[in-house]
Coordinates of C-alpha atoms in Angstrom, one line a residue:
X80 CA 71.0 190.2 15.2
X81 CA 68.9 192.3 13.1
X82 CA 68.4 194.7 15.6
X83 CA 72.1 195.2 16.3
X84 CA 73.0 195.5 12.5
X85 CA 70.0 198.4 12.2
X86 CA 71.3 200.0 15.4
X87 CA 74.7 200.2 14.4
X88 CA 73.9 201.7 10.8
X89 CA 71.4 203.9 12.9
X90 CA 74.6 205.4 14.8
X91 CA 76.4 205.9 11.7
X92 CA 73.6 207.7 9.9
X93 CA 73.6 210.1 13.1
X94 CA 77.2 210.6 13.1
X95 CA 77.7 211.4 9.4
X96 CA 74.4 213.4 9.1
X97 CA 75.7 215.6 11.7
X98 CA 78.9 215.9 10.4
X99 CA 78.0 217.0 7.0
X100 CA 75.1 219.5 8.3
X101 CA 77.1 221.2 11.0
X102 CA 80.8 220.1 10.8
X103 CA 83.1 219.5 7.8
X104 CA 81.4 219.3 4.6
X105 CA 81.5 216.3 1.9
X106 CA 85.0 216.0 0.0
X107 CA 84.3 214.7 -3.6
X108 CA 86.3 214.8 -6.9
X109 CA 86.3 217.9 -9.1
X110 CA 84.0 216.8 -11.8
X111 CA 86.3 218.6 -14.4
X112 CA 89.7 217.9 -13.1
X113 CA 90.1 214.2 -11.3
X114 CA 93.2 215.3 -9.7
X115 CA 91.4 218.0 -7.6
X116 CA 89.2 217.8 -4.7
X117 CA 86.1 219.8 -4.1
X118 CA 84.5 220.4 -0.6
X119 CA 81.0 220.7 -0.6
X120 CA 79.0 223.3 1.5
X121 CA 77.1 221.8 4.6
X122 CA 73.7 222.1 2.9
X123 CA 74.7 220.8 -0.3
X124 CA 76.6 217.7 1.8
X125 CA 73.7 216.9 3.7
X126 CA 71.4 216.8 0.8
X127 CA 74.0 214.5 -1.0
X128 CA 74.0 212.5 2.0
X129 CA 70.4 212.3 1.8
X130 CA 70.2 210.9 -1.7
X131 CA 73.1 208.7 -0.9
X132 CA 71.0 207.0 2.3
X133 CA 67.4 207.3 0.8
X134 CA 67.1 203.3 0.5
X135 CA 68.8 202.7 3.8
X136 CA 65.3 202.1 5.8
X137 CA 66.6 200.6 8.9
X138 CA 63.8 198.2 9.5
X139 CA 62.7 198.2 13.1
X140 CA 64.2 201.7 13.6
X141 CA 62.7 203.0 10.3
X142 CA 61.3 206.0 12.3
X143 CA 64.7 206.9 13.6
X144 CA 66.1 208.1 10.5
X145 CA 62.9 210.3 9.4
X146 CA 62.9 211.9 13.0
X147 CA 66.6 212.7 12.8
X148 CA 66.2 213.9 9.2
X149 CA 63.6 216.3 10.3
X150 CA 65.2 217.6 13.5
X151 CA 68.6 218.2 11.2
X152 CA 66.4 220.0 8.7
X153 CA 64.6 222.1 11.0
X154 CA 67.9 223.3 12.6
X155 CA 69.3 223.9 9.2
X156 CA 66.4 226.1 8.5
X157 CA 67.7 228.8 10.6
X158 CA 70.2 230.0 8.2
X159 CA 68.1 229.0 4.9
X160 CA 67.4 231.7 2.3
X161 CA 63.8 232.2 2.0
X162 CA 62.4 231.3 -1.2
X163 CA 58.7 230.7 -2.3
X164 CA 56.6 230.8 -5.6
X165 CA 52.7 230.1 -7.1
X166 CA 53.2 226.4 -7.3
X167 CA 54.3 225.9 -3.7
X168 CA 51.5 228.2 -2.4
X169 CA 48.9 225.9 -4.5
X170 CA 50.7 222.9 -2.7
X171 CA 50.5 224.5 0.7
X172 CA 46.4 225.2 0.1
X173 CA 46.2 221.4 -0.7
X174 CA 47.8 220.7 2.9
X175 CA 45.5 223.6 4.3
X176 CA 42.4 221.8 2.8
X177 CA 43.9 218.2 4.4
X178 CA 44.3 219.9 7.9
X179 CA 40.8 220.8 7.7
X180 CA 39.6 217.1 6.6
X181 CA 41.0 216.2 10.1
X182 CA 38.0 217.6 11.2
X183 CA 35.7 214.8 10.0
X184 CA 38.4 212.1 9.6
X185 CA 37.5 208.5 10.7
X186 CA 41.5 208.1 11.7
X187 CA 43.1 211.5 13.0
X188 CA 46.4 210.0 14.1
X189 CA 47.0 208.4 10.7
X190 CA 45.7 211.8 8.9
X191 CA 48.3 213.8 11.3
X192 CA 51.0 211.2 9.8
X193 CA 49.9 212.2 6.3
X194 CA 49.9 215.8 7.3
X195 CA 53.5 215.6 7.9
X196 CA 54.4 213.6 4.7
X197 CA 52.6 216.0 2.8
X198 CA 54.9 218.7 4.5
X199 CA 58.5 217.2 4.4
X200 CA 58.9 218.0 0.6
X201 CA 58.8 221.6 1.4
X202 CA 61.9 221.6 3.5
X203 CA 63.7 219.6 0.5
X204 CA 62.7 222.2 -1.8
X205 CA 64.3 224.8 0.4
X206 CA 67.0 222.7 1.3
X207 CA 67.9 222.3 -2.8
X208 CA 67.5 226.0 -3.1
X209 CA 70.0 226.6 -0.7
X210 CA 72.7 223.7 -1.5
X211 CA 73.3 225.0 -4.7
X212 CA 75.7 228.2 -4.5
X213 CA 77.7 228.0 -8.0
X214 CA 77.3 226.0 -10.9
X215 CA 80.0 223.7 -9.8
X216 CA 77.8 222.5 -7.2
X217 CA 75.4 221.5 -9.4
X218 CA 77.6 219.5 -11.5
X219 CA 79.1 217.8 -8.3
X220 CA 75.4 217.0 -7.2
X221 CA 74.3 215.6 -10.3
X222 CA 77.4 213.5 -11.0
X223 CA 77.4 212.0 -7.6
X224 CA 73.6 211.2 -7.7
X225 CA 74.4 209.1 -11.1
X226 CA 77.1 207.5 -8.6
X227 CA 74.6 206.8 -6.1
X228 CA 72.1 205.4 -8.3
X229 CA 74.5 203.1 -10.1
X230 CA 75.6 201.7 -6.8
X231 CA 72.4 201.0 -5.8
X232 CA 71.4 199.2 -9.1
X233 CA 74.2 196.7 -8.1
X234 CA 73.6 196.6 -4.3
X235 CA 70.0 195.9 -4.2
X236 CA 68.4 196.5 -7.6
X237 CA 67.2 193.9 -10.0
X238 CA 70.9 193.2 -11.0
X239 CA 71.7 191.9 -7.4
X240 CA 68.4 190.4 -7.2
X241 CA 68.9 188.2 -10.1
X242 CA 72.7 188.0 -10.2
X243 CA 73.5 188.2 -6.4
X244 CA 70.7 186.9 -4.7
X245 CA 72.6 186.4 -1.4
X246 CA 73.8 190.2 -1.1
X247 CA 70.2 190.9 -2.1
X248 CA 68.4 189.0 0.5
X249 CA 70.8 189.9 3.2
X250 CA 70.7 193.7 2.6
X251 CA 66.6 193.7 2.1
X252 CA 65.4 191.1 4.2
X253 CA 68.1 189.0 6.3
X254 CA 69.0 192.2 8.1
X255 CA 65.1 192.8 8.8
X256 CA 64.9 195.7 6.2
X257 CA 68.1 197.6 6.5
X258 CA 67.6 198.6 2.7
X259 CA 64.0 199.1 0.9
X260 CA 64.0 198.0 -2.6
X261 CA 61.6 196.7 -5.4
X262 CA 58.7 199.2 -6.1
X263 CA 60.4 202.2 -3.9
X264 CA 63.8 201.8 -5.7
X265 CA 62.2 201.7 -9.0
X266 CA 60.2 204.8 -8.2
X267 CA 63.5 206.4 -7.1
X268 CA 65.1 205.5 -10.2
X269 CA 62.4 206.6 -12.4
X270 CA 62.2 210.1 -10.9
X271 CA 66.3 210.6 -11.5
X272 CA 66.7 208.9 -14.5
X273 CA 66.7 212.2 -16.4
X274 CA 69.9 213.3 -14.3
X275 CA 72.3 211.0 -16.7
X276 CA 70.5 212.4 -19.7
X277 CA 71.7 215.8 -18.8
X278 CA 75.0 214.5 -17.8
X279 CA 75.4 212.8 -21.2
X280 CA 74.1 215.9 -23.2
X281 CA 76.8 218.1 -21.6
X282 CA 79.9 215.8 -21.3
X283 CA 79.3 213.5 -24.3
X284 CA 80.7 210.6 -21.9
X285 CA 79.1 207.3 -22.5
X286 CA 79.2 206.1 -19.1
X287 CA 76.1 208.1 -18.7
X288 CA 74.6 206.4 -21.2
X289 CA 75.4 203.3 -19.5
X290 CA 74.0 204.5 -16.3
X291 CA 70.5 205.2 -17.8
X292 CA 70.7 201.5 -19.1
X293 CA 71.5 200.1 -15.7
X294 CA 68.8 202.2 -14.0
X295 CA 65.7 201.2 -16.4
X296 CA 67.5 197.7 -16.3
X297 CA 67.3 197.3 -12.8
X298 CA 63.4 198.2 -13.0
X299 CA 63.2 195.4 -15.8
X300 CA 65.1 192.6 -13.9
X301 CA 62.8 193.2 -10.9
X302 CA 59.9 193.3 -13.2
X303 CA 58.3 196.6 -11.7
X304 CA 55.7 197.7 -14.2
X305 CA 55.4 201.0 -12.5
X306 CA 59.0 201.7 -12.5
X307 CA 59.5 200.9 -16.0
X308 CA 56.7 203.0 -17.1
X309 CA 57.6 206.2 -15.1
X310 CA 61.2 205.8 -16.5
X311 CA 60.1 205.7 -20.3
X312 CA 57.8 208.8 -19.1
X313 CA 60.6 210.6 -17.4
X314 CA 63.0 209.9 -20.6
X315 CA 60.2 211.3 -22.8
X316 CA 59.4 214.4 -20.8
X317 CA 63.0 215.5 -20.6
X318 CA 63.5 215.2 -24.4
X319 CA 60.1 216.6 -25.5
X320 CA 60.6 219.8 -22.9
X321 CA 64.4 220.3 -24.0
X322 CA 64.1 219.4 -27.8
X323 CA 60.5 220.1 -28.5
X324 CA 59.5 219.1 -32.0
X325 CA 62.9 217.6 -32.7
X326 CA 62.4 215.1 -30.2
X327 CA 59.7 213.2 -32.0
X328 CA 62.4 210.5 -33.0
X329 CA 63.1 209.9 -29.5
X330 CA 59.9 209.9 -28.3
X331 CA 59.1 207.2 -30.8
X332 CA 62.2 205.0 -29.9
X333 CA 61.3 205.1 -26.1
X334 CA 57.6 204.2 -26.9
X335 CA 59.0 201.3 -29.2
X336 CA 61.3 200.4 -26.5
X337 CA 58.3 200.2 -24.0
X338 CA 56.3 198.2 -26.3
X339 CA 59.5 195.8 -26.7
X340 CA 59.8 195.4 -22.9
X341 CA 56.2 194.5 -22.2
X342 CA 55.9 192.0 -25.2
X343 CA 59.3 190.5 -25.5
X344 CA 60.3 190.1 -22.1
X345 CA 58.6 187.3 -20.7
X346 CA 58.6 188.3 -16.8
X347 CA 57.1 191.8 -17.5
X348 CA 54.7 190.0 -20.0
X349 CA 53.4 187.6 -17.8
X350 CA 53.1 190.4 -15.0
X351 CA 51.3 192.7 -17.2
X352 CA 48.4 190.7 -18.6
X353 CA 45.6 188.1 -17.5
X354 CA 45.7 185.5 -20.1
X355 CA 43.2 182.5 -20.7
X356 CA 43.0 180.6 -23.6
X357 CA 45.4 183.1 -26.0
X358 CA 48.8 184.8 -25.4
X359 CA 48.4 188.7 -25.4
X360 CA 49.9 190.0 -28.5
X361 CA 50.1 193.4 -30.0
X362 CA 47.3 192.1 -32.2
X363 CA 44.8 191.3 -29.5
X364 CA 46.3 193.7 -26.9
X365 CA 43.5 196.2 -26.8
X366 CA 41.0 193.3 -25.5
X367 CA 43.5 191.9 -23.0
X368 CA 43.2 192.4 -19.3
X369 CA 45.9 194.0 -17.3
X370 CA 46.8 192.2 -14.1
X371 CA 46.2 194.5 -11.0
X372 CA 46.9 192.1 -8.6
X373 CA 43.4 192.6 -6.7
X374 CA 44.3 196.1 -6.5
X375 CA 41.2 197.0 -8.6
X376 CA 39.3 195.4 -6.0
X377 CA 40.7 197.4 -3.1
X378 CA 40.5 200.6 -4.7
X379 CA 36.7 200.1 -5.6
X380 CA 36.0 199.0 -1.9
X381 CA 37.9 202.3 -0.8
X382 CA 35.9 204.6 -3.1
X383 CA 32.5 202.8 -2.1
X384 CA 33.4 203.4 1.6
X385 CA 35.3 206.5 1.6
X386 CA 34.8 208.5 -1.5
X387 CA 31.1 208.0 -2.8
X388 CA 29.3 208.8 0.6
X389 CA 30.9 212.4 0.1
X390 CA 32.7 213.0 -3.1
X391 CA 33.4 216.8 -2.6
X392 CA 34.7 216.4 0.8
X393 CA 36.2 212.8 1.1
X394 CA 36.1 210.9 4.2
X395 CA 39.1 212.8 5.7
X396 CA 42.9 212.7 5.7
X397 CA 44.0 209.3 6.9
X398 CA 40.6 207.3 7.0
X399 CA 40.9 204.8 4.0
X400 CA 44.6 204.2 4.9
X401 CA 43.8 203.9 8.3
X402 CA 41.2 201.4 7.5
X403 CA 43.4 199.3 5.3
X404 CA 46.4 199.3 8.3
X405 CA 43.7 198.0 10.8
X406 CA 42.7 195.2 8.1
X407 CA 46.5 194.2 7.8
X408 CA 46.6 194.0 11.5
X409 CA 44.0 191.2 11.2
X410 CA 46.0 189.6 8.5
X411 CA 43.5 190.8 5.7
X412 CA 45.2 192.7 3.0
X413 CA 48.7 194.5 2.6
X414 CA 47.7 197.6 4.5
X415 CA 48.6 199.7 1.5
X416 CA 46.1 201.7 -0.9
X417 CA 48.7 201.1 -4.0
X418 CA 47.9 204.6 -5.4
X419 CA 48.3 207.9 -3.9
X420 CA 45.8 209.4 -6.5
X421 CA 42.9 207.2 -5.1
X422 CA 43.9 208.0 -1.6
X423 CA 43.7 211.4 -2.0
X424 CA 40.5 211.4 -3.7
X425 CA 39.0 209.2 -1.1
X426 CA 40.6 211.2 1.8
X427 CA 40.4 214.6 0.5
X428 CA 37.7 214.5 -1.8
X429 CA 37.5 216.3 -5.3
X430 CA 38.2 219.5 -3.6
X431 CA 41.6 217.8 -2.5
X432 CA 42.2 216.2 -5.4
X433 CA 41.5 219.1 -7.6
X434 CA 44.0 221.5 -5.5
X435 CA 46.7 218.9 -5.8
X436 CA 45.9 218.8 -10.2
X437 CA 46.0 222.8 -9.9
X438 CA 49.3 222.7 -8.0
X439 CA 50.6 220.2 -10.8
X440 CA 49.4 222.4 -13.5
X441 CA 50.6 225.6 -11.9
X442 CA 54.2 224.2 -11.4
X443 CA 54.2 222.8 -15.1
X444 CA 53.3 226.3 -16.2
X445 CA 55.7 228.1 -14.2
X446 CA 58.6 225.9 -15.5
X447 CA 57.7 226.2 -18.8
X448 CA 57.5 229.9 -18.5
X449 CA 60.9 230.3 -16.8
X450 CA 62.6 227.9 -19.7
X451 CA 61.3 230.2 -22.2
X452 CA 62.5 233.2 -20.7
X453 CA 66.0 231.9 -19.9
X454 CA 66.2 229.5 -23.0
X455 CA 69.1 230.8 -24.3
X456 CA 70.8 229.3 -21.3
X457 CA 71.4 225.7 -22.1
X458 CA 71.9 224.6 -18.6
X459 CA 68.5 226.3 -17.1
X460 CA 66.9 224.8 -20.1
X461 CA 67.9 221.2 -19.5
X462 CA 67.6 221.4 -15.6
X463 CA 64.0 222.6 -16.2
X464 CA 63.3 219.6 -18.3
X465 CA 64.7 217.6 -15.7
X466 CA 62.6 219.0 -13.1
X467 CA 59.4 218.4 -14.9
X468 CA 60.5 214.8 -15.9
X469 CA 60.9 213.9 -12.2
X470 CA 57.5 215.3 -11.5
X471 CA 56.1 213.5 -14.1
X472 CA 57.7 210.2 -13.3
X473 CA 56.6 210.8 -9.7
X474 CA 53.0 211.5 -10.9
X475 CA 53.0 208.3 -12.9
X476 CA 54.3 206.1 -9.8
X477 CA 51.6 207.9 -7.7
X478 CA 48.9 206.3 -9.8
X479 CA 50.0 202.6 -8.9
X480 CA 52.3 203.0 -5.7
X481 CA 52.6 204.6 -2.3
X482 CA 54.9 207.1 -3.1
X483 CA 53.6 209.6 -0.4
X484 CA 52.6 207.1 1.8
X485 CA 55.5 204.8 1.8
X486 CA 58.3 205.7 -0.4
X487 CA 58.6 209.1 1.1
X488 CA 62.5 209.4 0.0
X489 CA 61.4 209.4 -3.6
X490 CA 58.6 211.8 -3.3
X491 CA 61.1 214.3 -1.9
X492 CA 63.3 214.4 -4.8
X493 CA 61.1 216.4 -7.5
X494 CA 60.6 219.2 -4.9
X495 CA 64.4 219.6 -4.2
X496 CA 65.3 219.3 -8.1
X497 CA 62.6 222.4 -8.4
X498 CA 64.5 224.2 -5.6
X499 CA 67.8 223.7 -7.5
X500 CA 66.3 224.8 -10.7
X501 CA 64.9 228.1 -9.2
X502 CA 68.2 228.7 -7.5
X503 CA 69.9 228.3 -11.2
X504 CA 67.4 231.0 -12.4
X505 CA 68.6 233.4 -9.5
X506 CA 72.3 232.7 -10.2
X507 CA 71.7 233.7 -13.9
X508 CA 70.1 236.9 -12.8
X509 CA 72.9 237.7 -10.4
X510 CA 75.3 237.3 -13.3
X511 CA 73.8 239.5 -15.9

């Protein structure tokens, strides 16, 4: 039964993905006129379909989707416009370093899987750049993404888990993993939460405020601490980059909201802190011990085994993850690092970790530079803020989740948004 359901959905994915990539584009409602329809170009259609099906995991056929996506993206690559910049150059240098670490890796096969996962975002960057031909394409993209997020919040998010448990259980477990939710979904929401912010600023339509609330509420109800923190960070970054000094009231409001969530919502509070004799409150929070669910012990084991022997070089790409997966096969542990930063540090060493940080800093500086240069254009200003917010949320999630290793559908999104941002710059230059 599980296999049959996943097989049917797999065939449907194949049919529609091929249709949108190479056949007729997706038809959606014109955002500015509900009576009109808008046919998206093929690249935009496939990109929207990728976001729409991001949480479709396919359980026992999970590799099918990712292999299929890679084949389609490579085939589409033939007609893609070439676009590159300094930040991506640094990212490629990081990948090349990880290729070198395979020469001394303890698990080369797992290392090659990680290399592939590092490479996939580059394809999504180029897809984002080529999907947007006009500003209308951008508005269609943002509106549709908000719609998909809201639907997911009702189907497999915290709302479904609390109020429609049978639907939640069927889609996530009874089908053998047709959908992937919880932490991966929370990461997905956190990285995209700035999009309804941008839509509200431009349209003043309150439904986008409700969408922001739904995405945050989903992580709260599912008690995903990383998702809650990353969402707040994403909201803060988009406000700070867009409004600068004027964003202080909004930043204070979001910080107070985070404190309220942690200390006033029992499920979040209980999961956040380890309590002994006294309840953790604002007064004694500084001395409270954060609940890490034994992750701290796992990280220490990994560092002692794969980092400290050679901090500069690390143990080689795939080594730490391969060791944990081997333990998982023996029913010892979860088989995941639960921190991409720790994994990079252990496998790529200080050199690899430093290269990744340089990539992040380079991207930050380049986006801020372009925002300043084209600051008179409100759309570029806001989408640049949105792009940085998505990366900030992603980097936060990487500290406590397996975004690169497991939630790849979330990791590629900031790169896709960065590609769209650079295309908006080019569109602006062409219209001068």
